Short mmCIF file of C-alpha atoms in Angstrom, two decimals:
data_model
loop_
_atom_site.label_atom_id
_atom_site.label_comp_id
_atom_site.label_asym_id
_atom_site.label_seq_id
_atom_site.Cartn_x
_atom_site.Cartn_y
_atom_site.Cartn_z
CA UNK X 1 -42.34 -22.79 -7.24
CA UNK X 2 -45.52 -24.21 -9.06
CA UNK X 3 -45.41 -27.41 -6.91
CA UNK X 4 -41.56 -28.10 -7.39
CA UNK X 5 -40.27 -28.79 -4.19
CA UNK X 6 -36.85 -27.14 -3.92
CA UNK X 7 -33.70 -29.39 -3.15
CA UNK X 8 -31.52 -28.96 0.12
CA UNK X 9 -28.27 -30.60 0.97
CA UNK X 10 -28.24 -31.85 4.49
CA UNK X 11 -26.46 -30.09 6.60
CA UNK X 12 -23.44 -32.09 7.47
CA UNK X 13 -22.58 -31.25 3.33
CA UNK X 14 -23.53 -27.77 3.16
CA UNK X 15 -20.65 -27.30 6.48
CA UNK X 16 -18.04 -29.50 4.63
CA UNK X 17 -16.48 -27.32 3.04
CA UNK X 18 -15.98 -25.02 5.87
CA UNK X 19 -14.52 -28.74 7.53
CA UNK X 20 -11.76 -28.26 5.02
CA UNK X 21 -11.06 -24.42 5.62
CA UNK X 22 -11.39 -25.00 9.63
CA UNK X 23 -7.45 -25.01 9.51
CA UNK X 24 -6.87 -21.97 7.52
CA UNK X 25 -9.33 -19.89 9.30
CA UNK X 26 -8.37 -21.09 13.13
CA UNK X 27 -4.23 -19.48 11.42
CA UNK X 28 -5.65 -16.89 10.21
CA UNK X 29 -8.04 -15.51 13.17
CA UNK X 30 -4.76 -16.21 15.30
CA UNK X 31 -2.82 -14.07 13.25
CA UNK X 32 -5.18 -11.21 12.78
CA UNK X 33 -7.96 -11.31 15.65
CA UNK X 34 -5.19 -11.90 18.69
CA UNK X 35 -3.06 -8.77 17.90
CA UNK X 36 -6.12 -6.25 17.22
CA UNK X 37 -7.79 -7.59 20.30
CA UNK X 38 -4.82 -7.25 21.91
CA UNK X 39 -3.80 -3.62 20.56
CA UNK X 40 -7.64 -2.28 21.24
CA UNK X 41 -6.56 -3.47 24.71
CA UNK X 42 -3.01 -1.39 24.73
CA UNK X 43 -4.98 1.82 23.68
CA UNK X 44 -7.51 1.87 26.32
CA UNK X 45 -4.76 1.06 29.12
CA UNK X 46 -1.55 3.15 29.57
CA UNK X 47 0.84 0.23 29.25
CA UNK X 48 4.84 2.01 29.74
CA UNK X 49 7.42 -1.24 29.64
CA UNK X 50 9.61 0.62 31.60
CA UNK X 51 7.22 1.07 34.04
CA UNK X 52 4.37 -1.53 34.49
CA UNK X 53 3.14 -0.49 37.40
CA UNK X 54 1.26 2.44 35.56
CA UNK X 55 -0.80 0.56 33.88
CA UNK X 56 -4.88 1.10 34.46
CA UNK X 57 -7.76 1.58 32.25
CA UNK X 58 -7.32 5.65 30.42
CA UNK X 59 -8.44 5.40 27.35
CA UNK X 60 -9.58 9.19 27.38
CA UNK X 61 -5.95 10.11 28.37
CA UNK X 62 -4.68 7.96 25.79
CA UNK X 63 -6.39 9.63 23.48
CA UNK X 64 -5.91 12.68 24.21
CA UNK X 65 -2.45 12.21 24.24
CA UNK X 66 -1.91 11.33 21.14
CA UNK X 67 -4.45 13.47 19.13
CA UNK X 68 -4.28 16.40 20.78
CA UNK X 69 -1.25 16.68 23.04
CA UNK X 70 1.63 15.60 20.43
CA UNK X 71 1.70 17.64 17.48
CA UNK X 72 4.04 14.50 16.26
CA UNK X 73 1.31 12.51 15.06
CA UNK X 74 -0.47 15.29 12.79
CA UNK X 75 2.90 15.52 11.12
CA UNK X 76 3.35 12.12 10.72
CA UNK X 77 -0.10 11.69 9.13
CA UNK X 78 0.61 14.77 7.06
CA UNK X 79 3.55 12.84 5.89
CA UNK X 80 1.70 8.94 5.46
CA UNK X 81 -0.86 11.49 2.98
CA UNK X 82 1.36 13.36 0.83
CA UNK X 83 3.52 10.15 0.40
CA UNK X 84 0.38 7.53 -0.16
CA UNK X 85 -1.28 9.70 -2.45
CA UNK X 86 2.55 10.68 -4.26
CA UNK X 87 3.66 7.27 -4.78
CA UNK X 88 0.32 5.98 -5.80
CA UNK X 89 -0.43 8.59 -8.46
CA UNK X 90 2.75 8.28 -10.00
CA UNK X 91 3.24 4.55 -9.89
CA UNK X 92 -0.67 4.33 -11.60
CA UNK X 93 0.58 6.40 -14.24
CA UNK X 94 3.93 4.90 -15.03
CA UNK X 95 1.53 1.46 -14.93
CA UNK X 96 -1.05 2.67 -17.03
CA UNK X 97 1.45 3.87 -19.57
CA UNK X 98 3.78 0.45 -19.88
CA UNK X 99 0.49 -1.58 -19.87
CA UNK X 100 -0.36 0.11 -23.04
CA UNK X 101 2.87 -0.14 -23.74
CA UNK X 102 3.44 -4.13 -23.74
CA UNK X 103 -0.30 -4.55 -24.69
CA UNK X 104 0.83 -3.90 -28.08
CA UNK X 105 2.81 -6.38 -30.26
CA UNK X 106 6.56 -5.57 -30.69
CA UNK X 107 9.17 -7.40 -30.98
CA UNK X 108 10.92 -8.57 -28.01
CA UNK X 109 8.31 -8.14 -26.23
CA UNK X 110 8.20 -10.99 -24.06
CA UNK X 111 12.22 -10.77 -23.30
CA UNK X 112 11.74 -7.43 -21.93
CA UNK X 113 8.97 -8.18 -19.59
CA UNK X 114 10.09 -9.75 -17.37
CA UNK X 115 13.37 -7.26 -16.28
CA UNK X 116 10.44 -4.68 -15.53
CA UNK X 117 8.74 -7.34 -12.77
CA UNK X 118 12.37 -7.82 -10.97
CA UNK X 119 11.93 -4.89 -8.52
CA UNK X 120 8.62 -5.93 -7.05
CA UNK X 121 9.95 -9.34 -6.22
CA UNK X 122 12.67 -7.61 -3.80
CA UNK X 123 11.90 -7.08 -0.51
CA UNK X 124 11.60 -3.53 1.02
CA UNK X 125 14.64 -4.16 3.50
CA UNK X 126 16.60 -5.04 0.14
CA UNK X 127 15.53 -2.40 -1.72
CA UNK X 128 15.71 0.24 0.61
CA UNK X 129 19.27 -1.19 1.17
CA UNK X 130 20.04 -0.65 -2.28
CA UNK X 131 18.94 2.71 -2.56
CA UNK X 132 20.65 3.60 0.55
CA UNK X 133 23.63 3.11 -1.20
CA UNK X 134 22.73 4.79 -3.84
CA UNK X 135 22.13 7.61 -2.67
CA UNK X 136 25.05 8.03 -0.29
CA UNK X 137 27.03 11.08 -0.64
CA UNK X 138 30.77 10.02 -0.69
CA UNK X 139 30.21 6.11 -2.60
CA UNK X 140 26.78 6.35 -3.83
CA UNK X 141 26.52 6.15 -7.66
CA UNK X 142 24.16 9.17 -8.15
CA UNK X 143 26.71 10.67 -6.01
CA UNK X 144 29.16 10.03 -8.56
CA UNK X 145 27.36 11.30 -11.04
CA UNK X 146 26.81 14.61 -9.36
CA UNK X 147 30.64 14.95 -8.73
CA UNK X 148 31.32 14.96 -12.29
CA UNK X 149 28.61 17.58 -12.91
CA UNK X 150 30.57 19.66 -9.76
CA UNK X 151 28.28 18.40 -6.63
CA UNK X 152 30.51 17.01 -3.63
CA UNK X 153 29.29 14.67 -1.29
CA UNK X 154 25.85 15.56 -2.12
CA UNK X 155 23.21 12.79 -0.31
CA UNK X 156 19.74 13.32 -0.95
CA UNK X 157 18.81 11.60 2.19
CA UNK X 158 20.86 14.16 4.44
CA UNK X 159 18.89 17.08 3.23
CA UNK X 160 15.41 17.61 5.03
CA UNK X 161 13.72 19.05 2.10
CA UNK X 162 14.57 15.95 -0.27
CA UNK X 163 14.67 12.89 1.67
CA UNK X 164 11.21 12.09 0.86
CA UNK X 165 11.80 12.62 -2.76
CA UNK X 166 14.05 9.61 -2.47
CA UNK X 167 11.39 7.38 -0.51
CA UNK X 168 9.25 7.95 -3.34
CA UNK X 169 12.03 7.25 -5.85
CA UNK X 170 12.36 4.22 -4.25
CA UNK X 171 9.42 3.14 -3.92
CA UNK X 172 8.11 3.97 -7.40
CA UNK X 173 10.99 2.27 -8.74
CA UNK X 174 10.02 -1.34 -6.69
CA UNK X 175 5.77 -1.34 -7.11
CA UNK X 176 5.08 0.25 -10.59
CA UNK X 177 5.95 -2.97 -11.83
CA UNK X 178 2.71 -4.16 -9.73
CA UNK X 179 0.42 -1.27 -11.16
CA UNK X 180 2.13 -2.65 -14.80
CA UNK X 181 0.67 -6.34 -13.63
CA UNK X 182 -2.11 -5.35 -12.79
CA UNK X 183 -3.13 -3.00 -15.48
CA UNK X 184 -2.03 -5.26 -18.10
CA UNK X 185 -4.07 -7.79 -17.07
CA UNK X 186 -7.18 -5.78 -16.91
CA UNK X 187 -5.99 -4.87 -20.66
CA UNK X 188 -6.07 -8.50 -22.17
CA UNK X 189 -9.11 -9.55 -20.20
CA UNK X 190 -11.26 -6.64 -22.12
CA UNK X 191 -13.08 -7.56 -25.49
CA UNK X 192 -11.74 -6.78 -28.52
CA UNK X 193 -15.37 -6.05 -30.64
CA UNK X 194 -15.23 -2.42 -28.94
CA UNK X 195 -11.72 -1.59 -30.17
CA UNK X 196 -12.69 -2.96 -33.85
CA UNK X 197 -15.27 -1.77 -34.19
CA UNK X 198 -14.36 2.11 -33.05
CA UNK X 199 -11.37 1.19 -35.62
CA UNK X 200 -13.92 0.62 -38.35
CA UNK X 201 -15.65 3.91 -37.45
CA UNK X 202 -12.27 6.16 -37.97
CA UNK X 203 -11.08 6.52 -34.37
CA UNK X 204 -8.19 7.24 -33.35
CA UNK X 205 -5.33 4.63 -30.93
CA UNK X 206 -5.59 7.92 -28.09
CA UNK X 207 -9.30 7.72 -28.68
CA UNK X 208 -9.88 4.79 -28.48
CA UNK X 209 -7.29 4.16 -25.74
CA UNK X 210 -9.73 7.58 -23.79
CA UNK X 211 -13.24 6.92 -24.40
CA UNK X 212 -13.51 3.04 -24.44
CA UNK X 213 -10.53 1.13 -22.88
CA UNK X 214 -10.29 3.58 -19.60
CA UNK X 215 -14.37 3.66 -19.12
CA UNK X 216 -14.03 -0.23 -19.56
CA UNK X 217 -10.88 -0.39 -17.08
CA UNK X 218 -12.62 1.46 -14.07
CA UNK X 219 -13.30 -1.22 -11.47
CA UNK X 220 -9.42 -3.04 -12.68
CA UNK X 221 -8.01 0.45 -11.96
CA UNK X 222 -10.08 1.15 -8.46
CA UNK X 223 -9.14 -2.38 -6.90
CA UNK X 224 -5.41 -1.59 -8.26
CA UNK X 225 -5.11 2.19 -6.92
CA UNK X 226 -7.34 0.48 -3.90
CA UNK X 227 -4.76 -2.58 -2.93
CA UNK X 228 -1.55 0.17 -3.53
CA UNK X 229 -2.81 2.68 -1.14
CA UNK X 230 -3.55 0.10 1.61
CA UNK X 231 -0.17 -1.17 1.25
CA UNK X 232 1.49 1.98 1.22
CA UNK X 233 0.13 2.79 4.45
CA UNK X 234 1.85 -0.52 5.62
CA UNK X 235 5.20 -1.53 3.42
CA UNK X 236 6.37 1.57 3.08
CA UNK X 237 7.93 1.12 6.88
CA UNK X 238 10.70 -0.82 5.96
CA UNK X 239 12.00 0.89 3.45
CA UNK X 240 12.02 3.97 5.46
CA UNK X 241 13.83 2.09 8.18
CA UNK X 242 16.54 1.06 6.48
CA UNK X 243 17.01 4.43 4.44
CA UNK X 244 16.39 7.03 7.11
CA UNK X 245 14.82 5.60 9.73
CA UNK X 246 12.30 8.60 9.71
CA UNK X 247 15.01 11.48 9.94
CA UNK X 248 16.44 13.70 9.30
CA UNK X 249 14.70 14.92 11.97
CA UNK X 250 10.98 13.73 11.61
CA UNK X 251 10.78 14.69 7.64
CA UNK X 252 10.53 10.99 6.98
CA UNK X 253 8.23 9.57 9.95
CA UNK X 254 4.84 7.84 8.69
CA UNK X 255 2.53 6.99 10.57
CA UNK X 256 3.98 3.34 10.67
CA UNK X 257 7.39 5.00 11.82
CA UNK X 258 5.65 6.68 14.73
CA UNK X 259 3.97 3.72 15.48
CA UNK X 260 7.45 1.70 16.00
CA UNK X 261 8.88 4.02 17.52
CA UNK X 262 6.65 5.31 20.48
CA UNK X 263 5.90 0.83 21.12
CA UNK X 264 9.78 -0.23 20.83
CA UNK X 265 12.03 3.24 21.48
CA UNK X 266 9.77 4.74 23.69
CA UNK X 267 7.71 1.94 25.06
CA UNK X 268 4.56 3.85 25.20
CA UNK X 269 2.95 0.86 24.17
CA UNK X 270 -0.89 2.72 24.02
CA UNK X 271 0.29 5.49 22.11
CA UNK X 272 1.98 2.73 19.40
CA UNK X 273 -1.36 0.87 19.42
CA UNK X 274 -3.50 3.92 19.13
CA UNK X 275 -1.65 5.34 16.34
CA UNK X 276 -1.79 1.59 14.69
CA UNK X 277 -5.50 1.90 15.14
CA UNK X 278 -5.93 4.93 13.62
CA UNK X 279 -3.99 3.73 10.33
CA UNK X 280 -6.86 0.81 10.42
CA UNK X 281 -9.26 3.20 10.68
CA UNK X 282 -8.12 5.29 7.86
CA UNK X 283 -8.14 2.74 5.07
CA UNK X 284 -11.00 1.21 6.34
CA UNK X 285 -12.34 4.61 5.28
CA UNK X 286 -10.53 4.53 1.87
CA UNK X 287 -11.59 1.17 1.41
CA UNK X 288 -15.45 2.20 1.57
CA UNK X 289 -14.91 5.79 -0.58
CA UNK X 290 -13.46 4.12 -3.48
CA UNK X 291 -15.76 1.10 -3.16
CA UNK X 292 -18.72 3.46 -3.74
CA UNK X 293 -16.82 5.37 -6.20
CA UNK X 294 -16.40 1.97 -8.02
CA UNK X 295 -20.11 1.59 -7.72
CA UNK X 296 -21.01 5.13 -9.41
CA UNK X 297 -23.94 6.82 -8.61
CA UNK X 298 -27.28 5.34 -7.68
CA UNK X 299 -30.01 5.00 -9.67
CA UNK X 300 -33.22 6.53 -7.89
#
């Protein structure tokens, strides 16, 4: 650099800061590296708890028990899709739409915001709880209200063709509010010259809202549909726990569901751990498709 001889730390202070985050990292590698270690090890043995002595290195069995010979787990990803993709649309919709809302100026606006944060704050064994009731047939308040339209001991969790409807009732009620956060956020970090400017030109609040605040909103609204859908595949088991525990029948299982219940009903502990792998693998794959959708296309 035209004789300037560049500056470097010594070593002892470029590693002090990773002295200070030595803790944090030795929790969170125990945490995190242990169990996946310890799962890839479950899926390439056949581990049964009821019978120990079975165990031995199949990971081709394994495998093709799972993927091939139990139709189970195609029906349970069939289910994880449509309600990932269900819930996530909907609750980035609903988010979009009160972002916009409370972006504006209104009165009472800051009174009101915070009643539409309470459901995220639950947790999914309350709020699956909640809904549980409900939605029970003889008790439940929607229940009520269906016996005074002429609907008797109607549960919407009983049925097999509308139990899912309420798992994504519930859980578009509880993490819109988190799509709301978010959005709004990326709303009031944007700059205003745009928006006056198209103002000054004669466009419209939609068009503006369209062609300059979405295009401006894209990577806010990829790292928000992003964090929702990997947490779908994930939080979305204890709510189903509590409010159907997968049934009736298997019209509720996820792949989460499946995953519980082969390690700790069934104690086919490789089939849990393989199907557990699988969901890793799948938003590992989501996580890389919107991350070059994010990036748009490349320049040549």
């Amino acid at each position: 650099m035209s004789g300037e001889q560049v500056y470097r730390a010594p070593l002892h202070r470029r590693l002090r800061p990773l002295y200070f985050l030595s803790p944090t990292l030795l929790i969170l590698l125990s945490v995190t590296l242990f169990p996946l270690i310890y799962s890839l090890y479950l899926a390439t043995h056949t581990v049964i708890l009821t019978n120990p002595m079975l165990s031995g290195w199949s990971l081709q069995d394994n495998l093709r028990e799972v993927f091939l010979e139990s139709p189970e787990y195609w029906e349970s990803f069939a289910t994880t899709l449509i309600l990932v993709v269900t819930v996530v649309s909907i609750e980035f919709v609903l988010g979009l739409m009160l972002a916009y809302f409370f972006y504006n100026n209104f009165t009472g606006r800051d009174f009101i915001f915070p009643f539409f944060l309470m459901p995220m704050m639950l947790t999914p064994v309350v709020v699956g709880t909640i809904w549980r009731f409900l939605f029970n047939g003889e008790f439940g308040l929607i229940a009520g209200l269906l016996k005074a339209m002429g609907v008797v001991n109607y549960s919407i969790l009983n049925e097999p063709s509308t139990a899912l409807v309420g798992i994504i009732i519930a859980d578009v009620w509880q993490w819109t509010p988190f799509m709301l956060l978010l959005m709004l956020a990326g709303m009031r970090a944007l700059p205003t010259s745009p928006f006056e400017a198209a103002q000054v030109d004669g466009a419209s609040r939609f068009q503006i809202f369209r062609d300059i605040m979405l295009p401006m909103m894209k990577p806010v609204i990829v790292i928000a549909v992003l964090i929702r859908m990997i947490d779908a595949f994930n939080r979305t088991f204890d709510t189903i726990y509590i409010m159907t525990n997968g049934g009736p029948g298997r019209v509720t299982e996820t792949l989460a569901v499946m995953a519980f219940r082969s390690s700790f009903e069934y104690f086919f502990m490789h089939q849990g751990a393989i199907v557990a792998l699988s969901m890793l693998v799948i938003i590992i794959i989501m996580t890389k498709v919107l991350g070059r959708f994010m990036a748009g296309p490349r320049e040549d």
